[in-house]
XYZ file of C-alpha atoms in Angstrom:
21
model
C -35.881 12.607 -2.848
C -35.038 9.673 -1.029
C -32.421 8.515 -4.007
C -31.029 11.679 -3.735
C -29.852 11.418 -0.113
C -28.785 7.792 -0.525
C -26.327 9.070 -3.228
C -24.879 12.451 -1.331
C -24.748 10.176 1.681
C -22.586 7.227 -0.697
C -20.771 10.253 -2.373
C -19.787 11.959 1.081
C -18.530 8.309 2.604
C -16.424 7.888 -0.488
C -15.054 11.557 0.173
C -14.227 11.152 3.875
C -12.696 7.435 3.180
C -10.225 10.088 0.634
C -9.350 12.389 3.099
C -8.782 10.160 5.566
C -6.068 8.025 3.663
């Protein structure tokens, strides 16, 4: 479960970094 958080969390950075730019 643990992976699973690490990649929504990595996922979710790489989505705000998008919107914010």
């Amino acid at each position: 479960m643990e992976v699973t958080i690490e990649l929504t969390t990595k996922l979710r950075d790489e989505f705000g970094k998008e919107s914010q730019q």
